[in-house]
Tab-separated table of C-alpha atoms in Angstrom:
chain	number	residue	atom	x	y	z
H	227	UNK	CA	-13.730	-10.047	1.406
H	228	UNK	CA	-15.606	-11.040	-1.716
H	229	UNK	CA	-17.956	-13.856	-1.487
H	230	UNK	CA	-17.324	-17.538	-2.107
H	231	UNK	CA	-19.063	-17.043	-5.504
H	232	UNK	CA	-16.660	-14.323	-6.468
H	233	UNK	CA	-13.829	-16.960	-6.722
H	234	UNK	CA	-16.001	-19.341	-8.669
H	235	UNK	CA	-16.210	-16.415	-11.744
H	236	UNK	CA	-14.384	-16.977	-14.968
H	237	UNK	CA	-11.350	-15.810	-15.178
H	238	UNK	CA	-12.281	-12.804	-17.090
H	239	UNK	CA	-14.913	-11.877	-15.659
H	240	UNK	CA	-13.523	-11.892	-12.528
H	241	UNK	CA	-10.381	-9.774	-14.376
H	242	UNK	CA	-12.828	-7.685	-15.970
H	243	UNK	CA	-14.929	-7.031	-12.550
H	244	UNK	CA	-11.112	-6.239	-10.630
H	245	UNK	CA	-10.422	-3.380	-13.627
H	246	UNK	CA	-13.616	-1.865	-13.221
H	247	UNK	CA	-13.555	-1.319	-9.433
H	248	UNK	CA	-10.052	-0.262	-9.868
H	249	UNK	CA	-10.890	1.959	-12.839
H	250	UNK	CA	-13.780	3.879	-11.030
H	251	UNK	CA	-11.624	4.311	-7.242
H	252	UNK	CA	-9.393	5.753	-9.258
H	253	UNK	CA	-11.834	8.346	-11.525
H	254	UNK	CA	-13.467	9.257	-7.818
H	255	UNK	CA	-12.292	8.870	-3.933
H	256	UNK	CA	-14.051	6.352	-2.333
H	257	UNK	CA	-17.020	8.554	-1.002
H	258	UNK	CA	-17.775	9.621	-4.398
H	259	UNK	CA	-17.125	6.568	-6.041
H	260	UNK	CA	-20.164	4.742	-7.593
H	261	UNK	CA	-21.307	1.234	-7.606
H	262	UNK	CA	-23.396	1.935	-10.947
H	263	UNK	CA	-20.241	2.796	-12.538
H	264	UNK	CA	-18.313	-0.492	-11.694
H	265	UNK	CA	-21.200	-2.682	-12.836
H	266	UNK	CA	-21.289	-0.249	-16.146
H	267	UNK	CA	-18.030	-1.093	-16.753
H	268	UNK	CA	-18.119	-4.388	-15.599
H	269	UNK	CA	-21.154	-5.530	-18.144
H	270	UNK	CA	-22.717	-7.003	-15.363
H	271	UNK	CA	-26.413	-6.421	-13.953
H	272	UNK	CA	-26.100	-4.506	-10.080
H	273	UNK	CA	-28.141	-7.513	-8.145
H	274	UNK	CA	-24.758	-9.814	-9.910
H	275	UNK	CA	-22.378	-7.489	-7.804
H	276	UNK	CA	-24.076	-8.270	-4.840
H	277	UNK	CA	-23.873	-11.609	-5.410
H	278	UNK	CA	-19.950	-11.165	-4.955
H	279	UNK	CA	-19.686	-8.181	-2.541
H	280	UNK	CA	-21.545	-6.482	0.264
H	281	UNK	CA	-21.798	-3.221	-0.975
H	282	UNK	CA	-19.075	-0.956	-1.728
H	283	UNK	CA	-16.789	-0.663	0.887
H	284	UNK	CA	-16.228	-4.451	0.319
H	285	UNK	CA	-15.258	-4.292	-2.935
H	286	UNK	CA	-12.578	-1.466	-1.821
H	287	UNK	CA	-10.954	-3.444	0.713
H	288	UNK	CA	-10.399	-6.544	-1.720
H	289	UNK	CA	-8.407	-3.873	-3.486
H	290	UNK	CA	-6.782	-3.011	-1.204
H	291	UNK	CA	-5.772	-6.402	0.058
H	292	UNK	CA	-4.731	-7.167	-2.733
H	293	UNK	CA	-1.912	-4.366	-2.375
H	294	UNK	CA	-1.398	-5.571	0.884
H	295	UNK	CA	-0.059	-8.776	-0.722
H	296	UNK	CA	1.494	-7.647	-3.726
H	297	UNK	CA	3.521	-5.369	-0.735
H	298	UNK	CA	4.298	-8.557	1.542
H	299	UNK	CA	5.477	-10.408	-1.323
H	300	UNK	CA	8.009	-7.709	-2.373
H	301	UNK	CA	9.071	-7.173	1.372
H	302	UNK	CA	10.105	-11.282	1.519
H	303	UNK	CA	11.317	-11.101	-2.048
H	304	UNK	CA	14.020	-7.746	-0.527
H	305	UNK	CA	15.107	-9.295	2.509
H	306	UNK	CA	15.729	-12.706	0.516
H	307	UNK	CA	17.847	-10.651	-1.690
H	308	UNK	CA	20.005	-8.266	1.176
H	309	UNK	CA	20.295	-11.847	3.059
H	310	UNK	CA	18.828	-10.150	6.075
H	311	UNK	CA	20.134	-6.405	5.592
H	312	UNK	CA	17.427	-4.386	6.860
H	313	UNK	CA	18.351	-0.673	4.981
H	314	UNK	CA	19.388	-2.241	2.419
H	315	UNK	CA	16.350	-4.596	1.461
H	316	UNK	CA	14.358	-1.294	2.647
H	317	UNK	CA	16.389	0.824	0.395
H	318	UNK	CA	15.639	-1.326	-2.962
H	319	UNK	CA	12.052	-1.779	-1.397
H	320	UNK	CA	10.823	2.057	-0.961
H	321	UNK	CA	12.604	2.639	-4.690
H	322	UNK	CA	10.465	-0.017	-6.450
H	323	UNK	CA	7.634	1.072	-4.604
H	324	UNK	CA	8.132	4.355	-5.135
H	325	UNK	CA	7.830	4.372	-8.433
H	326	UNK	CA	5.206	2.182	-8.783
H	327	UNK	CA	3.154	5.243	-6.603
H	328	UNK	CA	4.653	7.784	-9.133
H	329	UNK	CA	4.045	6.053	-12.397
H	330	UNK	CA	2.784	2.563	-12.414
H	331	UNK	CA	-0.616	1.421	-13.579
H	332	UNK	CA	-2.373	1.813	-10.351
H	333	UNK	CA	-0.741	5.532	-9.433
H	334	UNK	CA	-4.066	7.452	-9.606
H	335	UNK	CA	-5.332	4.874	-6.982
H	336	UNK	CA	-2.805	4.447	-4.808
H	337	UNK	CA	-2.772	8.677	-4.829
H	338	UNK	CA	-6.372	8.937	-4.168
H	339	UNK	CA	-5.916	6.653	-0.925
H	340	UNK	CA	-2.964	8.482	0.224
H	341	UNK	CA	-4.665	11.917	-0.359
H	342	UNK	CA	-8.052	10.695	0.958
H	343	UNK	CA	-7.156	8.158	3.331
H	344	UNK	CA	-10.540	6.547	1.800
H	345	UNK	CA	-10.230	3.186	4.100
H	346	UNK	CA	-11.075	5.539	7.296
H	347	UNK	CA	-14.569	6.556	4.817
H	348	UNK	CA	-15.000	2.935	4.041
H	349	UNK	CA	-14.784	1.381	7.430
H	350	UNK	CA	-17.455	3.424	8.675
H	351	UNK	CA	-19.863	1.575	5.979
H	352	UNK	CA	-18.669	-2.199	6.834
H	353	UNK	CA	-20.662	-3.857	9.256
H	354	UNK	CA	-18.509	-5.163	10.763
H	355	UNK	CA	-14.920	-3.134	10.139
H	356	UNK	CA	-12.798	-5.020	8.100
H	357	UNK	CA	-9.483	-5.555	9.062
H	358	UNK	CA	-7.391	-1.925	8.599
H	359	UNK	CA	-4.954	-1.987	5.373
H	360	UNK	CA	-2.101	-0.909	7.230
H	361	UNK	CA	-2.315	-3.892	9.497
H	362	UNK	CA	1.130	-5.114	9.024
H	363	UNK	CA	1.480	-7.913	12.440
H	364	UNK	CA	2.388	-10.933	9.734
H	365	UNK	CA	5.187	-8.132	7.648
H	366	UNK	CA	6.478	-7.183	11.116
H	367	UNK	CA	7.101	-10.488	12.603
H	368	UNK	CA	8.232	-11.619	9.109
H	369	UNK	CA	10.926	-8.456	9.550
H	370	UNK	CA	11.141	-9.018	12.608
H	371	UNK	CA	12.296	-13.058	12.222
H	372	UNK	CA	14.469	-12.447	9.058
H	373	UNK	CA	16.704	-9.182	9.918
H	374	UNK	CA	20.147	-9.759	10.665
H	375	UNK	CA	20.533	-7.833	14.050
H	376	UNK	CA	24.508	-8.094	13.912
H	377	UNK	CA	24.016	-5.421	11.839
H	378	UNK	CA	21.920	-3.319	13.821
H	379	UNK	CA	22.383	-1.086	16.701
H	380	UNK	CA	19.700	-2.985	18.325
H	381	UNK	CA	20.043	-5.098	21.747
H	382	UNK	CA	16.261	-6.404	21.886
H	383	UNK	CA	13.092	-7.496	19.469
H	384	UNK	CA	11.187	-4.578	21.144
H	385	UNK	CA	13.786	-2.096	19.988
H	386	UNK	CA	14.086	-3.711	16.473
H	387	UNK	CA	10.492	-4.257	15.928
H	388	UNK	CA	10.087	0.054	17.143
H	389	UNK	CA	13.132	0.589	14.345
H	390	UNK	CA	10.886	-1.008	11.441
H	391	UNK	CA	8.205	1.407	12.803
H	392	UNK	CA	10.256	3.823	11.945
H	393	UNK	CA	11.354	2.951	8.913
H	394	UNK	CA	7.926	2.409	7.433
H	395	UNK	CA	6.813	5.804	9.086
H	396	UNK	CA	9.593	7.231	6.972
H	397	UNK	CA	8.255	6.087	4.015
H	398	UNK	CA	4.574	7.324	4.269
H	399	UNK	CA	5.446	10.569	5.220
H	400	UNK	CA	7.348	10.643	2.563
H	401	UNK	CA	4.626	9.699	-0.167
H	402	UNK	CA	2.748	11.984	2.054
H	403	UNK	CA	5.451	14.943	1.220
H	404	UNK	CA	5.163	13.888	-2.624
H	405	UNK	CA	1.654	13.810	-3.050
H	406	UNK	CA	1.208	16.815	-1.038
H	407	UNK	CA	3.813	19.064	-3.178
H	408	UNK	CA	2.162	17.825	-6.062
H	409	UNK	CA	-1.028	18.995	-5.073
H	410	UNK	CA	-0.082	22.532	-4.666
H	411	UNK	CA	1.688	22.709	-8.189
H	412	UNK	CA	5.203	21.613	-7.776
H	413	UNK	CA	7.052	18.884	-9.870
H	414	UNK	CA	8.658	16.225	-7.647
H	415	UNK	CA	9.840	13.931	-10.099
H	416	UNK	CA	11.033	10.043	-9.290
H	417	UNK	CA	14.533	11.080	-8.718
H	418	UNK	CA	13.455	14.000	-6.290
H	419	UNK	CA	11.897	11.426	-4.526
H	420	UNK	CA	14.525	8.865	-4.299
H	421	UNK	CA	16.517	11.515	-2.863
H	422	UNK	CA	14.724	12.642	-0.281
H	423	UNK	CA	13.777	9.091	0.511
H	424	UNK	CA	17.892	8.364	0.202
H	425	UNK	CA	18.630	11.185	2.716
H	426	UNK	CA	16.419	10.217	5.563
H	427	UNK	CA	17.376	6.901	5.330
H	428	UNK	CA	20.758	8.124	5.551
H	429	UNK	CA	20.091	10.246	8.870
H	430	UNK	CA	18.650	7.272	10.658
H	431	UNK	CA	21.235	4.572	9.576
H	432	UNK	CA	23.669	6.627	9.947
H	433	UNK	CA	22.751	9.653	12.231
H	434	UNK	CA	22.925	13.013	11.063
H	435	UNK	CA	24.770	15.210	13.190
H	436	UNK	CA	28.508	15.659	12.726
H	437	UNK	CA	31.136	13.350	15.075
H	438	UNK	CA	32.050	15.171	18.640
C-alpha cells in the first residue's frame, strides 16, 4: 500500500500520479509496465516515486484496491435499492459492471487484469505478498447479512455463501468469455453480453431443466 507521504501529496499531484499509473497498466500488462513511464507521465523524479510506493507491484495493488472499494460500494447500493433481493441486486449490479468493463474509462485496464491475471505476477514481486485482489471476506459477509433469505430456497448461511460464490463465479466466467471472444476477433457488444449474463442468472435462479 502507499506510504504516508503519498496521502500527504496535494490532490492535483496525487491525481496525476494515479492517472499515470492507470495509463501505464492500461498500455501494457504488469510484467511489461515500466516505472520509468509512470514517473515520466506524472512529472516526478524516480526518487519521489519510491517515497510514495515500494515498487511497481505496490502501486499496482493500490489501483486494484481502489477498484475493490468501488465495487464494494456498488454492491451495497444495489442490495439497498433492491431491499435484500439477491438476484435482483446482482442483475442490476452485473449490468452496471459489464458496461464499465466494456466502455468505461478504465475498460482497457480491466481487460489487462482479466487477460493476463496480472495480480499473480505482481504478488511474486511483493514481500510480503499483498492481499489477493479478489479477497472478498467483507463483501461476502455483507451479502450474507443483507440478503433476504425468504426469497431464496436456501436453508443455511453455508448454503447462501455457496450461492453467492456461484453468482460471482458466473460473472467472472462471463467476462472471461467476453475477452476471449474479443481476442478471437468476434464482436460481442454490451447487449449480447447482458443477454448471456441474464440467461445464466435465469438458469441459476429458476433452473434450466423442464418441470417434470
